[in-house]
Coordinates of C-alpha atoms and ligand atoms in Angstrom, one line a residue:
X1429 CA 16.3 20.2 -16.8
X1430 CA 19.6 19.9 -18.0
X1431 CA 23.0 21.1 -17.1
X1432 CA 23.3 23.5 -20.0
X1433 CA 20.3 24.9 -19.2
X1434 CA 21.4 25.8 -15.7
X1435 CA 24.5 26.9 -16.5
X1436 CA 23.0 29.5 -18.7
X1437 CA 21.7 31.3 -16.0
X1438 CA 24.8 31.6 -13.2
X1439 CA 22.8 34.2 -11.2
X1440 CA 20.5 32.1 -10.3
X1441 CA 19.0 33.7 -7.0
X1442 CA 16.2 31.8 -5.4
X1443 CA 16.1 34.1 -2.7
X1444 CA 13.6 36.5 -4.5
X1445 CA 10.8 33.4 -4.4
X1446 CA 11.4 32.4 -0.8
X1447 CA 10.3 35.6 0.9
X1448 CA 7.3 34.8 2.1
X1449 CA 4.6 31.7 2.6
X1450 CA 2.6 33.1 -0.6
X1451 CA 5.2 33.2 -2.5
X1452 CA 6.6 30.1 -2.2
X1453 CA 3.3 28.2 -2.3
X1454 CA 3.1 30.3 -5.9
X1455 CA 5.9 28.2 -7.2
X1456 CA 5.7 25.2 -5.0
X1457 CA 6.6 22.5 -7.7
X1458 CA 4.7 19.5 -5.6
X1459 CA 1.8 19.4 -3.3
X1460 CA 0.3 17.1 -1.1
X1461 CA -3.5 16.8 -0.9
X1462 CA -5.8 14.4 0.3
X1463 CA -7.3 13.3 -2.5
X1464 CA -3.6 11.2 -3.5
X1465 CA -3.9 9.3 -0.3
X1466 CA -4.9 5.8 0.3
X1467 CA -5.6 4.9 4.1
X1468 CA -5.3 1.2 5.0
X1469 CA -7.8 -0.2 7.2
X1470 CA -7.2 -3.7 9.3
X1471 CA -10.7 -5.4 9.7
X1472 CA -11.6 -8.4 12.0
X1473 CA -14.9 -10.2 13.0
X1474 CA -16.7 -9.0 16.1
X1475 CA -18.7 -5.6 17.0
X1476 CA -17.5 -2.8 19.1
X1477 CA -13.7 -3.9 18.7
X1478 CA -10.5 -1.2 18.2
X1479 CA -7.7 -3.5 19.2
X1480 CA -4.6 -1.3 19.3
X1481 CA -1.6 -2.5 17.8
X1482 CA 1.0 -1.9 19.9
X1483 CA 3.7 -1.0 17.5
X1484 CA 1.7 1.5 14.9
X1485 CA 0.1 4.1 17.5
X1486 CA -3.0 5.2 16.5
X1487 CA -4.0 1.6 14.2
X1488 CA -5.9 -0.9 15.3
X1489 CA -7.7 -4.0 13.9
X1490 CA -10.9 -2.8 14.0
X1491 CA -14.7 -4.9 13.7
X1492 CA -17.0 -3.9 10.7
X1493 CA -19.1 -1.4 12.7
X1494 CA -15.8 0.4 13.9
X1495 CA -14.1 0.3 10.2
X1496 CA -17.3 2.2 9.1
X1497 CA -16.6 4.6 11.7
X1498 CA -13.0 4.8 10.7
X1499 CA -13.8 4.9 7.0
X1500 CA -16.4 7.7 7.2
X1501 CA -14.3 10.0 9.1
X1502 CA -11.3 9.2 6.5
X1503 CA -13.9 10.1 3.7
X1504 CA -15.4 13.3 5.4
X1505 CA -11.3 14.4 5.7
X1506 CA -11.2 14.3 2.1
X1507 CA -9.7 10.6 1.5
X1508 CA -11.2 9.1 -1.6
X1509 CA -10.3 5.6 -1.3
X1510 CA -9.7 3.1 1.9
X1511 CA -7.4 -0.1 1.4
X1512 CA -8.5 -3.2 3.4
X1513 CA -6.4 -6.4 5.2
X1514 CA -8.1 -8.8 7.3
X1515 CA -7.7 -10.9 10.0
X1516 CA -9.6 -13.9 9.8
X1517 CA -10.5 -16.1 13.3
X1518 CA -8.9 -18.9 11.7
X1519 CA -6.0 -19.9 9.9
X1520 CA -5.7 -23.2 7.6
X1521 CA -2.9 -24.2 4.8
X1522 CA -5.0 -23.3 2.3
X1523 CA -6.1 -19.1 3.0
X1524 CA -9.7 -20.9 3.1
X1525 CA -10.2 -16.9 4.5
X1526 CA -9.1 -15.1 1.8
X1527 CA -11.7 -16.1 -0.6
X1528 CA -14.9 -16.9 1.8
X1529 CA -18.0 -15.6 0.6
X1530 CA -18.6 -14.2 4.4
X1531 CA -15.0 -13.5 5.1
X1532 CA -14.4 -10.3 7.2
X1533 CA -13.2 -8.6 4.2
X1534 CA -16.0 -9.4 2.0
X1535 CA -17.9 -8.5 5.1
X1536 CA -16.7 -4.9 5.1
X1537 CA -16.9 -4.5 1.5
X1538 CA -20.2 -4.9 1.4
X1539 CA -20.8 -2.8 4.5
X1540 CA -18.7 -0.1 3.3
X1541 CA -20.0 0.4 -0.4
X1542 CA -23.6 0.3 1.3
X1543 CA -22.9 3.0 3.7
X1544 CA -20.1 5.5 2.1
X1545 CA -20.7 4.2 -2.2
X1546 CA -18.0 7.3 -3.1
X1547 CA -15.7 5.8 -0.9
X1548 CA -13.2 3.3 -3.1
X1549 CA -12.8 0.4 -1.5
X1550 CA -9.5 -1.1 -2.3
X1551 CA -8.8 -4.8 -1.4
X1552 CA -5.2 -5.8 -0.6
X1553 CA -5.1 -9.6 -2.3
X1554 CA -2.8 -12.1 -0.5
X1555 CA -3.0 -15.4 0.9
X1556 CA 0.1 -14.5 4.2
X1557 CA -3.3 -13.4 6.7
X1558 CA -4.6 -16.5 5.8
X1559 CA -2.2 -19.3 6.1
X1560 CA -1.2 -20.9 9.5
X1561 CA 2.4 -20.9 8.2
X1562 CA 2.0 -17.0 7.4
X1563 CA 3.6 -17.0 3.6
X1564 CA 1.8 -15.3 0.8
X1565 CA 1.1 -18.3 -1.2
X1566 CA 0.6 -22.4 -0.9
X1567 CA 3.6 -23.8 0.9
X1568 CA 5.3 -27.7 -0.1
X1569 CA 7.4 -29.3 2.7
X1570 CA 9.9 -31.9 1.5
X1571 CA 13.4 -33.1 3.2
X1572 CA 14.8 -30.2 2.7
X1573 CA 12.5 -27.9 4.3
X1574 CA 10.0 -25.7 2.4
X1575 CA 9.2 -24.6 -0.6
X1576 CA 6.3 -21.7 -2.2
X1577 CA 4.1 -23.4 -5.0
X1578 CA 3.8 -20.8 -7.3
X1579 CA 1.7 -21.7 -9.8
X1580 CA -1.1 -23.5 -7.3
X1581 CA -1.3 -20.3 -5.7
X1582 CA -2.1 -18.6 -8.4
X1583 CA -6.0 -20.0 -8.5
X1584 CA -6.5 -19.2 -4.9
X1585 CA -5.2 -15.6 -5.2
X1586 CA -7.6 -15.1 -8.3
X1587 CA -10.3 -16.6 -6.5
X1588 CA -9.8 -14.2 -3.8
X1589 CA -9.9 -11.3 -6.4
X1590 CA -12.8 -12.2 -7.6
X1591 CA -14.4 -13.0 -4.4
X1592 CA -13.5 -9.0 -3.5
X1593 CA -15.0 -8.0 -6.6
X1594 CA -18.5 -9.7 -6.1
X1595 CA -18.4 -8.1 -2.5
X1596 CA -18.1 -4.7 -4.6
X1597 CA -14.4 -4.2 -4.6
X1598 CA -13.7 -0.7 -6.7
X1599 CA -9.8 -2.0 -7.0
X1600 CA -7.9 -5.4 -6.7
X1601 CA -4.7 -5.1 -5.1
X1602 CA -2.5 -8.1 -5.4
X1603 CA 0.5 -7.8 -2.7
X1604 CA 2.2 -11.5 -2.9
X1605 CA 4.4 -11.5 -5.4
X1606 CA 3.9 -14.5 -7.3
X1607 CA 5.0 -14.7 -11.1
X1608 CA 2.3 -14.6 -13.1
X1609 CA -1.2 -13.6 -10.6
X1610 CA -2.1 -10.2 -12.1
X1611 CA -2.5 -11.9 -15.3
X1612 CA -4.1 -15.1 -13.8
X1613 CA -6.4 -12.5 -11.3
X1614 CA -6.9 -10.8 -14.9
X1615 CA -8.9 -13.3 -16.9
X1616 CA -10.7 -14.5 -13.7
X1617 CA -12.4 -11.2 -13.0
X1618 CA -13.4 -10.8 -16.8
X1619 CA -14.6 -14.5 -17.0
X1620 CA -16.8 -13.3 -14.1
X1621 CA -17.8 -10.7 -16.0
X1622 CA -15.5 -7.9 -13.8
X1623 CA -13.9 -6.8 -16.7
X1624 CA -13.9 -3.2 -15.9
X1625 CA -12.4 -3.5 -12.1
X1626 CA -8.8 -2.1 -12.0
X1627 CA -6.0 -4.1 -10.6
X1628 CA -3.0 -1.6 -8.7
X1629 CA -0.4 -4.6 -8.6
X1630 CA 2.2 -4.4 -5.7
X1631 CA 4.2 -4.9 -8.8
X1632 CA 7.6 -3.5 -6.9
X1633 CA 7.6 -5.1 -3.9
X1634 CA 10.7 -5.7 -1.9
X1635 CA 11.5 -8.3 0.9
X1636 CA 11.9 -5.5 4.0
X1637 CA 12.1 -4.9 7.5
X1638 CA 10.2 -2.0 7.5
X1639 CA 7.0 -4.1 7.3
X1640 CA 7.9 -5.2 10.8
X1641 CA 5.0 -3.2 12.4
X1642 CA 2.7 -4.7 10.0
X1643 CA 3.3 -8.5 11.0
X1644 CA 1.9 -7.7 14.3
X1645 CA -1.0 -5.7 13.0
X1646 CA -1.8 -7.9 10.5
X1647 CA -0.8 -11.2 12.4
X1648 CA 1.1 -12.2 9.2
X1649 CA 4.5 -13.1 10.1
X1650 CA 5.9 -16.5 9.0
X1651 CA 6.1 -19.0 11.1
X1652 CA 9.3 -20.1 9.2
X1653 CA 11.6 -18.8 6.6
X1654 CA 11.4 -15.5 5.1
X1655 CA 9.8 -13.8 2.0
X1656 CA 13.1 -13.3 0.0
X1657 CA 12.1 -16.3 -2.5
X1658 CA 9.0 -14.0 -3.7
X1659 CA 9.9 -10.4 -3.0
X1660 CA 12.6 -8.4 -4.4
X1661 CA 16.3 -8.3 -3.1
X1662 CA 16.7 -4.3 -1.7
X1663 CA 20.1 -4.5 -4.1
X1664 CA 18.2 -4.8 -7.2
X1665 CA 16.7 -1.8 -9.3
X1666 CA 17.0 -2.9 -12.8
X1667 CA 15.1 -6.3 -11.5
X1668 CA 12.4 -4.4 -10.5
X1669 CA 11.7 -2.4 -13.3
X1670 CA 10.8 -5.8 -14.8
X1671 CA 8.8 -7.1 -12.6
X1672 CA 6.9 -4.0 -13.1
X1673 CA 6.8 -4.5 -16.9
X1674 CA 5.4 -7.6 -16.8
X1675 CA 2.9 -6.5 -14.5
X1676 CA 1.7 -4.0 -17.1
X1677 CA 2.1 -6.4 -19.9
X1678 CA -0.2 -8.8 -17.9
X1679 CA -2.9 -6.0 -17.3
X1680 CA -2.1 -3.9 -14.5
X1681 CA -3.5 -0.8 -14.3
X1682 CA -1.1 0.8 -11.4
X1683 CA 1.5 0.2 -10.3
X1684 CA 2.6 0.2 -6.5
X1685 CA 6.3 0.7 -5.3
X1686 CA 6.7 -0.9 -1.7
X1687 CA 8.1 0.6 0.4
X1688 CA 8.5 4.4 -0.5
X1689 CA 11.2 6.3 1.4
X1690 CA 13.8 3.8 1.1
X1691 CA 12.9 3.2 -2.3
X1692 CA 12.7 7.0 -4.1
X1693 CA 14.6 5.9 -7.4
X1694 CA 12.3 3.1 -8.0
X1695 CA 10.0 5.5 -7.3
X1696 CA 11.6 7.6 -10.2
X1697 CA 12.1 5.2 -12.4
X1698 CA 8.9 3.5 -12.6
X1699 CA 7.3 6.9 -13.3
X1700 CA 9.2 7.9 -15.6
X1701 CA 9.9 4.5 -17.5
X1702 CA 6.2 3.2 -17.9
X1703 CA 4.2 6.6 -17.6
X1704 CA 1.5 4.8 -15.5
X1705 CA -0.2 6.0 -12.2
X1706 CA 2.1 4.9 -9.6
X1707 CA 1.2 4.6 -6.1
X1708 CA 4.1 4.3 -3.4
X1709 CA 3.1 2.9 0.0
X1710 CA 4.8 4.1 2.9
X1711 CA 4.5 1.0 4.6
X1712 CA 4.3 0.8 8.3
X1713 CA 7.9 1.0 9.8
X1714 CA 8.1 4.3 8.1
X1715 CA 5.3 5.6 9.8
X1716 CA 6.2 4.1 13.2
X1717 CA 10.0 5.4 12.9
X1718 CA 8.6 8.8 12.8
X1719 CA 5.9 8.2 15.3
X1720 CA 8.5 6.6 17.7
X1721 CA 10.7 9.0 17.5
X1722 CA 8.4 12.2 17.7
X1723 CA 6.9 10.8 21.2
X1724 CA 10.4 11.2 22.3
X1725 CA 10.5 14.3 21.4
X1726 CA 13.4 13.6 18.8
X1727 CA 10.9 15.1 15.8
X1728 CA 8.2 17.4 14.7
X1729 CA 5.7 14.7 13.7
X1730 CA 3.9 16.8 11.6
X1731 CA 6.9 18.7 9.3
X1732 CA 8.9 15.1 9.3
X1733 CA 5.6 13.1 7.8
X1734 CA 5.1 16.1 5.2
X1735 CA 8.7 16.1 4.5
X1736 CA 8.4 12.5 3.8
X1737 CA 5.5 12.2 2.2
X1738 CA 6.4 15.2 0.0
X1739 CA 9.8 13.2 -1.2
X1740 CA 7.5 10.4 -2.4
X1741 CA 5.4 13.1 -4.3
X1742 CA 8.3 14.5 -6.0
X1743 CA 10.1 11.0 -7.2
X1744 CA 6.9 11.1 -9.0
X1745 CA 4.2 8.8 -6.6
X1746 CA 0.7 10.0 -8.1
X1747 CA -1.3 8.1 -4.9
X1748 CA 0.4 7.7 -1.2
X1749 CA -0.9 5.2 0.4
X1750 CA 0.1 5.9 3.9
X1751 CA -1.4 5.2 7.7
X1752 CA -1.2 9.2 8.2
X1753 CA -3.5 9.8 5.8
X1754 CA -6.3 11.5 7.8
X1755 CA -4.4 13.1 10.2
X1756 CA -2.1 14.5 7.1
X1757 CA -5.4 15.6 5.3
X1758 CA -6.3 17.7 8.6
X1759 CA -3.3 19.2 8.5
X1760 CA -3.5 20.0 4.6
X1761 CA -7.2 21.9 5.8
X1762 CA -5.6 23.4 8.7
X1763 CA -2.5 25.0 6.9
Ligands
PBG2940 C1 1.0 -8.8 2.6 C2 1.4 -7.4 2.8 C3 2.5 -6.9 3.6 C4 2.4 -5.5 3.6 C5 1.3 -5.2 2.8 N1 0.7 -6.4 2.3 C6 3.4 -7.6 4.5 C7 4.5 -8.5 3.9 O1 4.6 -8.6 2.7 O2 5.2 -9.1 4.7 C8 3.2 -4.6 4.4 C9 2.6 -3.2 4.6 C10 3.3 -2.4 5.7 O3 4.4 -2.7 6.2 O4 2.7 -1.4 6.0 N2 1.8 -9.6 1.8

């Protein structure tokens, strides 16, 4: 809307569509419902496991059998589509993990599309779970001290990709910020004959401390170093609408924002430059912020996250991916 277009109507008074809960669901301009949400599941090897992580109440790494468990109760709220990390039993320089035939992800894809097939399985594609040095691609140590091969890692990531895909992977979702990997994970899946699985690229991804909580759950922090050489400086908008670009020229077929709160106008922008479904992920130290501060008694958990979670709708997110997801859907049923 425009300014002249407000100004034309001075009188304006909103009070007449407030009066009452009716009413102002009537005109609500943005909802939130469970079918826009994306939970994200952390899988390891084992049976009977729910290992909490200590900073993200309410996650845990969780074996196959208890994923299911997880997954079906996300799916019976409502949530169409689960997006999985692993945590492999061992680490090596090369994510040998990542692209195993019987990793724990493959593992749970399969389990998952046999048990709950309407259930998308989304597949978060990086190498960082994998590595012993905990960076998202292959890592070249000279005088100097390190450096990220970006180009080598490229193969691995695709390989990975496809790997997901054979399992039965609905949607790829490359996370590690490499140039050039949705294209390369492109014309891997269709020379495997995939060519009809979507890739949702983490295609604006910045270098943050809000995924702090995540490095412990996913036991992905690096041993050295930091990811600003491969994702995005917080300063730069502008920058990220191109990575975003290329994304799309190279085949994505959504496109994620990361993180969401802290990043609205990206949020915005992305929507509104490129037109494609964009999915924000409200990545964990948004969620634990308002967890930690609601068991202090500081917030109202519920109204914070659907305050949040609304703002993300209304930049113009079409999916939230967000660790609330089931709880949120209860609440959307409830109220
Ligand atoms: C892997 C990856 C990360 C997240 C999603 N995929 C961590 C990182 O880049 O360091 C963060 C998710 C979250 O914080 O919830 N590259």
């Amino acid at each position: 809307m425009t300014y002249d277009a407000v100004a034309r109507f001075p009188a304006y008074r909103g009070r007449r569509l407030r009066q009452s809960p009716a009413l102002r669901r009537l005109v609500a301009e943005t909802r939130l419902t469970a079918d826009q949400f994306v939970l994200p599941l952390f899988v390891r090897s084992g049976r009977k496991v729910r290992h909490p992580i200590g900073s993200m109440p309410g996650v845990c790494q969780l074996s196959p059998d208890e994923l299911l468990t997880e997954a079906t109760t996300a799916h019976a709220a409502g949530i169409p589509a689960v997006l999985l990390f692993g945590i492999p039993d061992r680490k090596d320089e090369k994510a040998s993990g990542a692209y195993a035939t019987k990793g724990v992800v493959q593992q749970a894809i399969r389990l998952l599309k046999r048990e709950l097939p309407d259930l998308l399985v989304i597949t978060d594609v990086c190498l960082c779970e994998y590595m012993s040095h905990g960076h998202c691609g292959i890592v070249h140590a000279h005088s100097r001290g390190a450096r990220i091969l970006n180009d080598p890692t490229l193969k691995l990531l695709a390989r990975a990709a496809v790997s997901h895909a054979e399992a039965g992977a609905d949607i790829v979702a490359p996370s590690d910020m490499m140039d050039g990997r949705v294209g390369a994970i492109r014309t891997a899946l269709d020379a495997a004959g995939f060519t009809e699985t979507p890739i949702m690229s983490y295609a604006a991804k910045f270098a943050s401390a809000f995924y702090g909580p995540f490095r412990e759950a996913a036991e992905s922090a690096p041993k050295f170093g930091d990811r600003r050489s491969y994702q995005m400086d917080a300063a730069n908008a502008d920058e990220a609408l191109r990575e975003v670009a290329s994304d799309i020229q190279e085949g994505a077929d959504i496109v994620m924002v990361k993180p969401a709160l802290a990043y609205l106008d990206l949020v915005y922008r992305v929507k509104t430059t490129f037109g494609y479904p964009t999915a924000a992920y409200a990545v964990s130290g948004e969620f634990s912020m308002i967890k930690a501060a609601a068991e202090k008694g500081w917030l109202d958990e519920r109204a914070v996250m659907t305050e949040a979670l609304l703002a993300i709708r209304r930049a113009g997110a079409d999916i939230l991916i967000t660790y609330a997801a089931v709880e949120m859907a209860r609440w959307l049923k409830g109220s």
